[in-house]
PDB file of C-alpha atoms in Angstrom:
ATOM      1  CA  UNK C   1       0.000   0.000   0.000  1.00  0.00           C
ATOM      2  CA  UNK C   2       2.626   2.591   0.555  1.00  0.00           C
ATOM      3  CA  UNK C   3       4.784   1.470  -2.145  1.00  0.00           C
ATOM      4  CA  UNK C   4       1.824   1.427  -4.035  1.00  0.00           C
ATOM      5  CA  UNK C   5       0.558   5.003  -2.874  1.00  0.00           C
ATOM      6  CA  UNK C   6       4.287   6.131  -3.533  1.00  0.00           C
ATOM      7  CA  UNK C   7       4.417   5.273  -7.030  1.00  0.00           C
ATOM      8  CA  UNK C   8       0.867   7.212  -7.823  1.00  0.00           C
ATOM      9  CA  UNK C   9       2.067  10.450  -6.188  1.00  0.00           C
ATOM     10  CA  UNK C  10       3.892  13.140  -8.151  1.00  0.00           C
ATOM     11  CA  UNK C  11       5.397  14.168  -5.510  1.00  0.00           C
ATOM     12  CA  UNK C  12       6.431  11.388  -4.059  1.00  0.00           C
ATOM     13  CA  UNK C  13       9.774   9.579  -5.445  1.00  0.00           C
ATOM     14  CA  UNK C  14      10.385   5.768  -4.304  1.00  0.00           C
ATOM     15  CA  UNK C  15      13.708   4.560  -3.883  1.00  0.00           C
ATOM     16  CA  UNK C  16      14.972   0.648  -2.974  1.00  0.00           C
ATOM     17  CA  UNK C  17      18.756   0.331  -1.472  1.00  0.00           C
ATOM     18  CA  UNK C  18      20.442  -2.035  -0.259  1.00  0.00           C
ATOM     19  CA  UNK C  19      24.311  -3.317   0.088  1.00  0.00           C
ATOM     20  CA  UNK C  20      25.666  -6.300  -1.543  1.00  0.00           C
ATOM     21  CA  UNK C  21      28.216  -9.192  -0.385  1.00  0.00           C
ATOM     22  CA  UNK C  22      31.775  -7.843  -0.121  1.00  0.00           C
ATOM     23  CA  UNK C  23      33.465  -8.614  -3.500  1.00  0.00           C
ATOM     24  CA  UNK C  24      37.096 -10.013  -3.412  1.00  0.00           C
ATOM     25  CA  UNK C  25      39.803  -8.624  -5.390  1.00  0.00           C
ATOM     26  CA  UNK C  26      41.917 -11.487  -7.056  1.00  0.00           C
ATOM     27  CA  UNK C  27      42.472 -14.155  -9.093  1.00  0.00           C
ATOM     28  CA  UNK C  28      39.527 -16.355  -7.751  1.00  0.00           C
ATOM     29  CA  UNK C  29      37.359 -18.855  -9.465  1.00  0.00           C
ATOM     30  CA  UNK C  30      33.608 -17.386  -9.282  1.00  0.00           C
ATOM     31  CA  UNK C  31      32.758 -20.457 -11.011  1.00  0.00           C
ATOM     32  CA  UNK C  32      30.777 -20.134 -14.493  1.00  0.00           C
ATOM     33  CA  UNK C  33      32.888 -19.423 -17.904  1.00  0.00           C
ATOM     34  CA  UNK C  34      34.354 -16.075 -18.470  1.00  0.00           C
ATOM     35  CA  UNK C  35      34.737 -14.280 -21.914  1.00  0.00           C
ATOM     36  CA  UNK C  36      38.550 -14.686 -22.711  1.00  0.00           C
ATOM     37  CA  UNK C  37      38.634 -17.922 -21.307  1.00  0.00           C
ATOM     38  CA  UNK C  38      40.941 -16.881 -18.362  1.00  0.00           C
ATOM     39  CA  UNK C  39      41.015 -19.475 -15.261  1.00  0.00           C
ATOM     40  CA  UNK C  40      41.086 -18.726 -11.805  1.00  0.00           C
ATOM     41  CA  UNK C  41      43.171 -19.691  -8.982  1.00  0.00           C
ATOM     42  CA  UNK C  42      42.398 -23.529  -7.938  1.00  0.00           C
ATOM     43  CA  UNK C  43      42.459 -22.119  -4.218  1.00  0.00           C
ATOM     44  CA  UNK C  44      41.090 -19.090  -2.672  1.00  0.00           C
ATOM     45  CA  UNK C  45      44.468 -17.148  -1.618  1.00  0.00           C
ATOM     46  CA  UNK C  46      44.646 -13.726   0.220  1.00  0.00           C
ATOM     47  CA  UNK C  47      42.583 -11.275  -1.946  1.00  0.00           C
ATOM     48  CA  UNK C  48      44.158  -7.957  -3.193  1.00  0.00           C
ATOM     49  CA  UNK C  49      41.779  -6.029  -1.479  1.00  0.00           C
ATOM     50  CA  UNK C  50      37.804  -5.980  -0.992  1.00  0.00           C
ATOM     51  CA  UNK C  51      35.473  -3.628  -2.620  1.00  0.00           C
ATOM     52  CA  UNK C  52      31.441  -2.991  -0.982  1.00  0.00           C
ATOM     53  CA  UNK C  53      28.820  -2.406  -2.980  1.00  0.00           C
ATOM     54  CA  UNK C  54      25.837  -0.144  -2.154  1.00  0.00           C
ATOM     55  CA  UNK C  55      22.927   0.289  -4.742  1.00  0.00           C
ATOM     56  CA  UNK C  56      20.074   2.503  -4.900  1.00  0.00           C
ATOM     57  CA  UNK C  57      17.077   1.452  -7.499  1.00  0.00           C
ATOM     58  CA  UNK C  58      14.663   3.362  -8.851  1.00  0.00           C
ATOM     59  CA  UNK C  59      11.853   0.696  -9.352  1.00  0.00           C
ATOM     60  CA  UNK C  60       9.498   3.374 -11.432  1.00  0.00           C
ATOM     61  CA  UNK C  61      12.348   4.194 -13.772  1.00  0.00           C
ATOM     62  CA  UNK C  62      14.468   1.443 -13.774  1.00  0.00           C
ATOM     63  CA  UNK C  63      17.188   3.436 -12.583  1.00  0.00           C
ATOM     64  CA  UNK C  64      20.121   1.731 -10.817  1.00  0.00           C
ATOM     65  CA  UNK C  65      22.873   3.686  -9.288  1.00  0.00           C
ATOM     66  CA  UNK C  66      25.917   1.518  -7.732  1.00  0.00           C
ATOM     67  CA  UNK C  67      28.644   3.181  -5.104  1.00  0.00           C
ATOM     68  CA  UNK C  68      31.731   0.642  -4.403  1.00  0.00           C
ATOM     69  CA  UNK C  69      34.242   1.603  -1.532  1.00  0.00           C
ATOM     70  CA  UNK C  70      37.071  -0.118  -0.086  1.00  0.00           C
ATOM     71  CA  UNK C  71      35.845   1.028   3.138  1.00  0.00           C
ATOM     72  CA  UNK C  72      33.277  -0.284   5.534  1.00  0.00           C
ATOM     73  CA  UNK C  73      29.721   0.305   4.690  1.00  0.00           C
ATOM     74  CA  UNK C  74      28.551   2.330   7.964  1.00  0.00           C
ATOM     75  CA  UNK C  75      25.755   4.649   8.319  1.00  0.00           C
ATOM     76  CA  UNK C  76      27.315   7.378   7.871  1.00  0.00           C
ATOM     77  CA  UNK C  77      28.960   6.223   3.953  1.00  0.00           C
ATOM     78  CA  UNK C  78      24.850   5.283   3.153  1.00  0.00           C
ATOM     79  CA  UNK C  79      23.912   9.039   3.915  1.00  0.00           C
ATOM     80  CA  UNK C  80      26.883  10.581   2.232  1.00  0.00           C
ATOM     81  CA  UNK C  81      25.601   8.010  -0.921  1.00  0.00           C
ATOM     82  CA  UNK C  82      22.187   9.703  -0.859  1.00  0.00           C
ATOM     83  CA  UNK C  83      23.485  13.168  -0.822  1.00  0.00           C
ATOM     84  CA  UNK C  84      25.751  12.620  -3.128  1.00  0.00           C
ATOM     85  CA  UNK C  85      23.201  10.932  -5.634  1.00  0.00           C
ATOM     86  CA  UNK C  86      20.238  13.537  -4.541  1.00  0.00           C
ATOM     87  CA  UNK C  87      22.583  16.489  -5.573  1.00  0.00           C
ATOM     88  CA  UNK C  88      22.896  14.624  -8.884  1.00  0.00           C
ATOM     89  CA  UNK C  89      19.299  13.919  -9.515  1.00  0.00           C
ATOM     90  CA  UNK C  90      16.908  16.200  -7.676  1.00  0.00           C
ATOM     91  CA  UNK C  91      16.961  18.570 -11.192  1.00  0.00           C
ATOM     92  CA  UNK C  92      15.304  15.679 -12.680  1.00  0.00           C
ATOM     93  CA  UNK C  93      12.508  15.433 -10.110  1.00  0.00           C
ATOM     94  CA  UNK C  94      11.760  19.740  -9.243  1.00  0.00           C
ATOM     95  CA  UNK C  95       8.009  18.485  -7.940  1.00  0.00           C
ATOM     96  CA  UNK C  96       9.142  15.544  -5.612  1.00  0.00           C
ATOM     97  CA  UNK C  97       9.480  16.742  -1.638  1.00  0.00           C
ATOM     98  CA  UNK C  98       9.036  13.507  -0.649  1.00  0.00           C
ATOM     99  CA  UNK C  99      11.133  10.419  -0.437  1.00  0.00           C
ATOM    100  CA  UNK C 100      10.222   6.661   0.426  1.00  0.00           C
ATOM    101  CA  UNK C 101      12.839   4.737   0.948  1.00  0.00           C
ATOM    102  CA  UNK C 102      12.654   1.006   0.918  1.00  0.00           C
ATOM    103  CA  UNK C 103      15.329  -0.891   2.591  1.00  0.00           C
ATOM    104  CA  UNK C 104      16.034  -4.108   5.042  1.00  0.00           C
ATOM    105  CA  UNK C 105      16.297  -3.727   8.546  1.00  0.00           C
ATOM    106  CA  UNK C 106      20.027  -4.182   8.450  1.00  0.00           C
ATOM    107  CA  UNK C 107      22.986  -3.403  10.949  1.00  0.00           C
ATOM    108  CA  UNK C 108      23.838   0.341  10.003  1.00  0.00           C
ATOM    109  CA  UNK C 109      20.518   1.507   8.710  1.00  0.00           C
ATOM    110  CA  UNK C 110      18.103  -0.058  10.965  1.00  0.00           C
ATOM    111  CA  UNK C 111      15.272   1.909  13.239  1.00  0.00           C
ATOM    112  CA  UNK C 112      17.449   2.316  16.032  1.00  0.00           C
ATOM    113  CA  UNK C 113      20.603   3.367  14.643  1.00  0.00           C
ATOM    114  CA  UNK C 114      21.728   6.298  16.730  1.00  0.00           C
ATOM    115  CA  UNK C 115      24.488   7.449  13.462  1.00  0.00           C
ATOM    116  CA  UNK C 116      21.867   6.790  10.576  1.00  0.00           C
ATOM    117  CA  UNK C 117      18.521   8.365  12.250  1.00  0.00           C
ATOM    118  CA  UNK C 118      20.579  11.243  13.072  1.00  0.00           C
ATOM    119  CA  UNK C 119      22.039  11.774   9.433  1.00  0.00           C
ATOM    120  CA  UNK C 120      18.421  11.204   7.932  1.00  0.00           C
ATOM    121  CA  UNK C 121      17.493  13.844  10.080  1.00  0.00           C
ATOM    122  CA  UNK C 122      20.106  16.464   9.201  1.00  0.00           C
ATOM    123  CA  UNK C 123      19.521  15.463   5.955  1.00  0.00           C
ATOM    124  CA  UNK C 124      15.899  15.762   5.161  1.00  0.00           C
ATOM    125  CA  UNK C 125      16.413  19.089   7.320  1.00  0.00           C
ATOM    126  CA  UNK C 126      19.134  20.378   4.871  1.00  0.00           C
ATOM    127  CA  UNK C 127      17.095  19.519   1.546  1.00  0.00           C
ATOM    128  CA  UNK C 128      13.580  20.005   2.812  1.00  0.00           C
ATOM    129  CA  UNK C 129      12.548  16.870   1.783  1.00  0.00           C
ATOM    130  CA  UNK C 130       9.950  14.402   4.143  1.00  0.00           C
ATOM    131  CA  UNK C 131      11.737  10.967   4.538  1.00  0.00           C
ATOM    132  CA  UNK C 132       9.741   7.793   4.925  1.00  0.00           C
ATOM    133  CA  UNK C 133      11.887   5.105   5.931  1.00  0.00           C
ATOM    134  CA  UNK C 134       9.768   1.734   5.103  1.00  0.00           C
ATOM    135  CA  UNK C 135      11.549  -1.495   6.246  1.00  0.00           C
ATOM    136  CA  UNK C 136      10.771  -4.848   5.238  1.00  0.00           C
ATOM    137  CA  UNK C 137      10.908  -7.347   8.063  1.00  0.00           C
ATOM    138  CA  UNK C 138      13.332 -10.287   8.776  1.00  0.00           C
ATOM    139  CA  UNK C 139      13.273 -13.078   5.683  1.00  0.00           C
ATOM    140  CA  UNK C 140      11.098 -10.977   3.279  1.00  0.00           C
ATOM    141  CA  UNK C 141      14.148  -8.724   1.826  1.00  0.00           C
ATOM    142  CA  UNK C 142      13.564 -10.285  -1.370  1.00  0.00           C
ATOM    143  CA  UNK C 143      10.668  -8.185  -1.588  1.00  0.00           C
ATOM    144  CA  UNK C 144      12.988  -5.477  -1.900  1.00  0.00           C
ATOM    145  CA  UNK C 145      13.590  -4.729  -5.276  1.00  0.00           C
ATOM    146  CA  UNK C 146      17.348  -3.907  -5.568  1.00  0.00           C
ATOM    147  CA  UNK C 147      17.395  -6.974  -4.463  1.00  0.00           C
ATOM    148  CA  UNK C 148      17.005  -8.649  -7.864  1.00  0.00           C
ATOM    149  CA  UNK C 149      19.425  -6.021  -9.495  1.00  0.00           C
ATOM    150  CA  UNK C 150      21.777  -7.869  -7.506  1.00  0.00           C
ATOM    151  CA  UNK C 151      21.056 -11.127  -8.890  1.00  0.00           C
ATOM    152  CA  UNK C 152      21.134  -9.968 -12.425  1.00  0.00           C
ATOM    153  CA  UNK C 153      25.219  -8.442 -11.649  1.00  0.00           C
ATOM    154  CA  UNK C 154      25.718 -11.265  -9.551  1.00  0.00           C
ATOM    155  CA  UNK C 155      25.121 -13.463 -13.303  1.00  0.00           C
ATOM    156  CA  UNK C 156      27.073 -10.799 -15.214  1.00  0.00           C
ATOM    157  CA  UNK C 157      30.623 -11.324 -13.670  1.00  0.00           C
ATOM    158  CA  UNK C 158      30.063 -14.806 -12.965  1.00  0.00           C
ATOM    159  CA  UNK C 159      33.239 -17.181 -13.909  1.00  0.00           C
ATOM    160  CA  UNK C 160      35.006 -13.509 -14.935  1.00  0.00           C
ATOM    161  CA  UNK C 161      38.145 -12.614 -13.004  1.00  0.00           C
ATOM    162  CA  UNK C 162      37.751  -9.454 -10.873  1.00  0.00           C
ATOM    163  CA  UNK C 163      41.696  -9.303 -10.297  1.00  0.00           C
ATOM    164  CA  UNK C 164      41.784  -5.765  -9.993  1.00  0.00           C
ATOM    165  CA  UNK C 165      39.629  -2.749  -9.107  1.00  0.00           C
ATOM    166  CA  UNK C 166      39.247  -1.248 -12.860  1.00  0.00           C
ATOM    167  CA  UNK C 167      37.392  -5.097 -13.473  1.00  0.00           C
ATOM    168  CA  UNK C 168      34.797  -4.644 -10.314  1.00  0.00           C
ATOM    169  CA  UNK C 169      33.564  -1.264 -12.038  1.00  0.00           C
ATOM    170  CA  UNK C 170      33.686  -2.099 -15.772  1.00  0.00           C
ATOM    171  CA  UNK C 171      31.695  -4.858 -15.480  1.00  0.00           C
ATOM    172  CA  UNK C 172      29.114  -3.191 -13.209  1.00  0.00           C
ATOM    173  CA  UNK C 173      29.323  -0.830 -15.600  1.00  0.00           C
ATOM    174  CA  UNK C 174      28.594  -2.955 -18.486  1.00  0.00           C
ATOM    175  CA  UNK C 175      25.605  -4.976 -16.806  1.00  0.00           C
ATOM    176  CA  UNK C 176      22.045  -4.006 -17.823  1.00  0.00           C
ATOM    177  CA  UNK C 177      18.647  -4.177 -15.820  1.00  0.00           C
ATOM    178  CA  UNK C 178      15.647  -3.769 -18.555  1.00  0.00           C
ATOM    179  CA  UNK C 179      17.815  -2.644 -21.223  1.00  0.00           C
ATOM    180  CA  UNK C 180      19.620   0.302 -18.989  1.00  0.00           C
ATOM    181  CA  UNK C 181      23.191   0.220 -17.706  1.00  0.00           C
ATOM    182  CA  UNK C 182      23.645   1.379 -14.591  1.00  0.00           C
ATOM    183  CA  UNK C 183      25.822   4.347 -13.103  1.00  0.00           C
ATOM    184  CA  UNK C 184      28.660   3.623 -10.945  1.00  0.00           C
ATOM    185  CA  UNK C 185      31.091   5.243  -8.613  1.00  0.00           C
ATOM    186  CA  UNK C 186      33.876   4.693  -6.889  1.00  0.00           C
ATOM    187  CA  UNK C 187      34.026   6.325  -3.372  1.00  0.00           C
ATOM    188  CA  UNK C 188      36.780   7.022  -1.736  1.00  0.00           C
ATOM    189  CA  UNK C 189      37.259   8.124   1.842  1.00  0.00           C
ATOM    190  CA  UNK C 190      37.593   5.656   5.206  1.00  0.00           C
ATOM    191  CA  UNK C 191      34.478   5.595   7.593  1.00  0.00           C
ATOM    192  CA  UNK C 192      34.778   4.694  11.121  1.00  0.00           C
ATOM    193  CA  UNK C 193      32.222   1.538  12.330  1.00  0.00           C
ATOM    194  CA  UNK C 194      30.936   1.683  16.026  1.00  0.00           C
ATOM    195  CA  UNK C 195      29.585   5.369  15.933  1.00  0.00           C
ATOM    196  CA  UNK C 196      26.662   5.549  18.615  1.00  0.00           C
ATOM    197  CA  UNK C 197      24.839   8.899  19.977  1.00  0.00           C
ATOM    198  CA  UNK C 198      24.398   8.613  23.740  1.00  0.00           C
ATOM    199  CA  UNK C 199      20.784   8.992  25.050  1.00  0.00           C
ATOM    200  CA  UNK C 200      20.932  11.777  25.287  1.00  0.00           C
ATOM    201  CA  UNK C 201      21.682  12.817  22.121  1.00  0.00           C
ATOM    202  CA  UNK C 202      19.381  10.518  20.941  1.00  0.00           C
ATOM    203  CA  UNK C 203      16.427  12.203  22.394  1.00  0.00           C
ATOM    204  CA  UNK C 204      16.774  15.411  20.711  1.00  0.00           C
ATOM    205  CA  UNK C 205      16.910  13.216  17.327  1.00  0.00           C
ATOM    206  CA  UNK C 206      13.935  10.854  18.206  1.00  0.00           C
ATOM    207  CA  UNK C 207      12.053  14.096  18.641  1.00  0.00           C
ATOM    208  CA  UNK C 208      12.048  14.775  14.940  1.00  0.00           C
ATOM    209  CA  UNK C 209      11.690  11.124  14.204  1.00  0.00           C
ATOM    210  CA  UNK C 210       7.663   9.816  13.959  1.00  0.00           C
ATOM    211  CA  UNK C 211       6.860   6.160  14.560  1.00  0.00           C
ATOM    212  CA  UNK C 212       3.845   4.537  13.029  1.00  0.00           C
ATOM    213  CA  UNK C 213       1.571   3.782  15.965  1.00  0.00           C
ATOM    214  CA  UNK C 214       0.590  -0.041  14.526  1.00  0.00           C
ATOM    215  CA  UNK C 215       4.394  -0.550  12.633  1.00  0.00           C
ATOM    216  CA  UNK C 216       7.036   0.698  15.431  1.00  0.00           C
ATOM    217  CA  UNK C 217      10.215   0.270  14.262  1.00  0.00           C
ATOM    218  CA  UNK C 218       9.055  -0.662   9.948  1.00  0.00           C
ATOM    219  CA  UNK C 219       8.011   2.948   9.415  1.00  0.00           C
ATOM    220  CA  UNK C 220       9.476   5.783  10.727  1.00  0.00           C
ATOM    221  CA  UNK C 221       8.526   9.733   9.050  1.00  0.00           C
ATOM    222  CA  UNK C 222      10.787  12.284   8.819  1.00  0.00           C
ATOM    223  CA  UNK C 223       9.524  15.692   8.011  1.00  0.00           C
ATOM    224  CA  UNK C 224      12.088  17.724   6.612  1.00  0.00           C
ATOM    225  CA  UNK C 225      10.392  20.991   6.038  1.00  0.00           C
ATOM    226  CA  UNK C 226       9.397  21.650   9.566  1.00  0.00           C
ATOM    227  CA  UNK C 227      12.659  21.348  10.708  1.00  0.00           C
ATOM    228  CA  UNK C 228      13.722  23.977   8.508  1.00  0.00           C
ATOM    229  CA  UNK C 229      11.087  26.216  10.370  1.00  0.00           C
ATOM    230  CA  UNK C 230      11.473  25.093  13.556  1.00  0.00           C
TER     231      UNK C 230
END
């Protein structure tokens, strides 16, 4: 219903994000056959280095955006990812002040995360945009739809070598989800895991934070624009 609701508004742009599995830098069999015929090592050695993907999917315009850092994905690198792709793309959307955000219930992003609730807040302050955070509960993520984009890169550089960072991104690059390649980005920067507010703190966050009375901790509002007022 709120997806649903979402996708009639004008004002109202949906958005699906999620991170993937860590990918491993090396010469390691990912099984499949690659294009050049290339083989893999017969054992899984040390990788070169590890590179996280984040997505954000548009589901109404088939949209797919991918971030890849070296670095941790905390809550802090997901917020700097929306800014960054929000100062990209709100030109293309002038009538949207609203944003519904579909996502799991994961470890940095989840209800309760002190560092992430108070970076949604700042930021739906700082653009005037109202934030609804809609989570999917435990063992129903593939609901989510990013969650399929996933699948489709996941077949793409299957059985190809991803030896070296250039590899990760080209062949992101080169995947397609309905006939539309995606846009990708490297990140770079280091971000610190374990950030926490202390209650206190907290509290003056939470205040700017609504909680569906019948949901809890699935739907959370964020309005932006009184903030900017307040």
């Amino acid at each position: 219903m709120v997806n649903r609701s979402a996708d009639e508004a004008e004002t109202v742009l949906r958005l699906s994000w999620d991170a993937k599995a860590a990918v491993k830098i090396g010469d390691f069999s990912r099984g499949g056959k690659n294009r050049l015929e290339r083989k893999g090592a017969d054992h899984d050695f040390q990788p070169k280095g590890i590179l996280n993907p984040f997505g954000i999917f548009l589901p109404q315009w088939d949209d797919l955006h991918l971030y890849f850092t070296a670095s941790a994905v905390t809550s802090d690198f997901i917020v700097d990812v929306l800014e960054r792709w929000w100062g990209s793309n709100r030109q293309r959307f002038p009538r949207v002040d609203t944003l519904v955000i579909n996502q799991d219930n994961g470890p940095e992003l989840h209800s309760r995360r002190t560092q992430f609730l108070k970076r949604m807040v700042q930021f739906a302050r700082d653009q005037a945009l109202r934030i609804r955070l809609a989570y999917y509960p435990p063992y129903h993520s593939k609901y989510n739809a990013i969650e399929h984009c996933w699948g489709i890169l996941e077949n793409h550089w299957n059985g190809e070598l991803l030896d070296d960072v250039d590899a990760v991104l080209e062949f992101a690059r080169t995947m397609t989800w309905n006939g539309k390649k995606p846009e990708v980005e490297l990140l770079c920067g280091t971000y610190r895991k374990g950030i926490r507010l202390s209650p206190r703190q907290m509290k003056v966050v939470e205040k700017h934070v609504t909680r569906d009375a019948e949901l809890g901790k699935w739907f959370l509002d964020i309005d932006g624009p009184s903030l900017r007022l307040g």
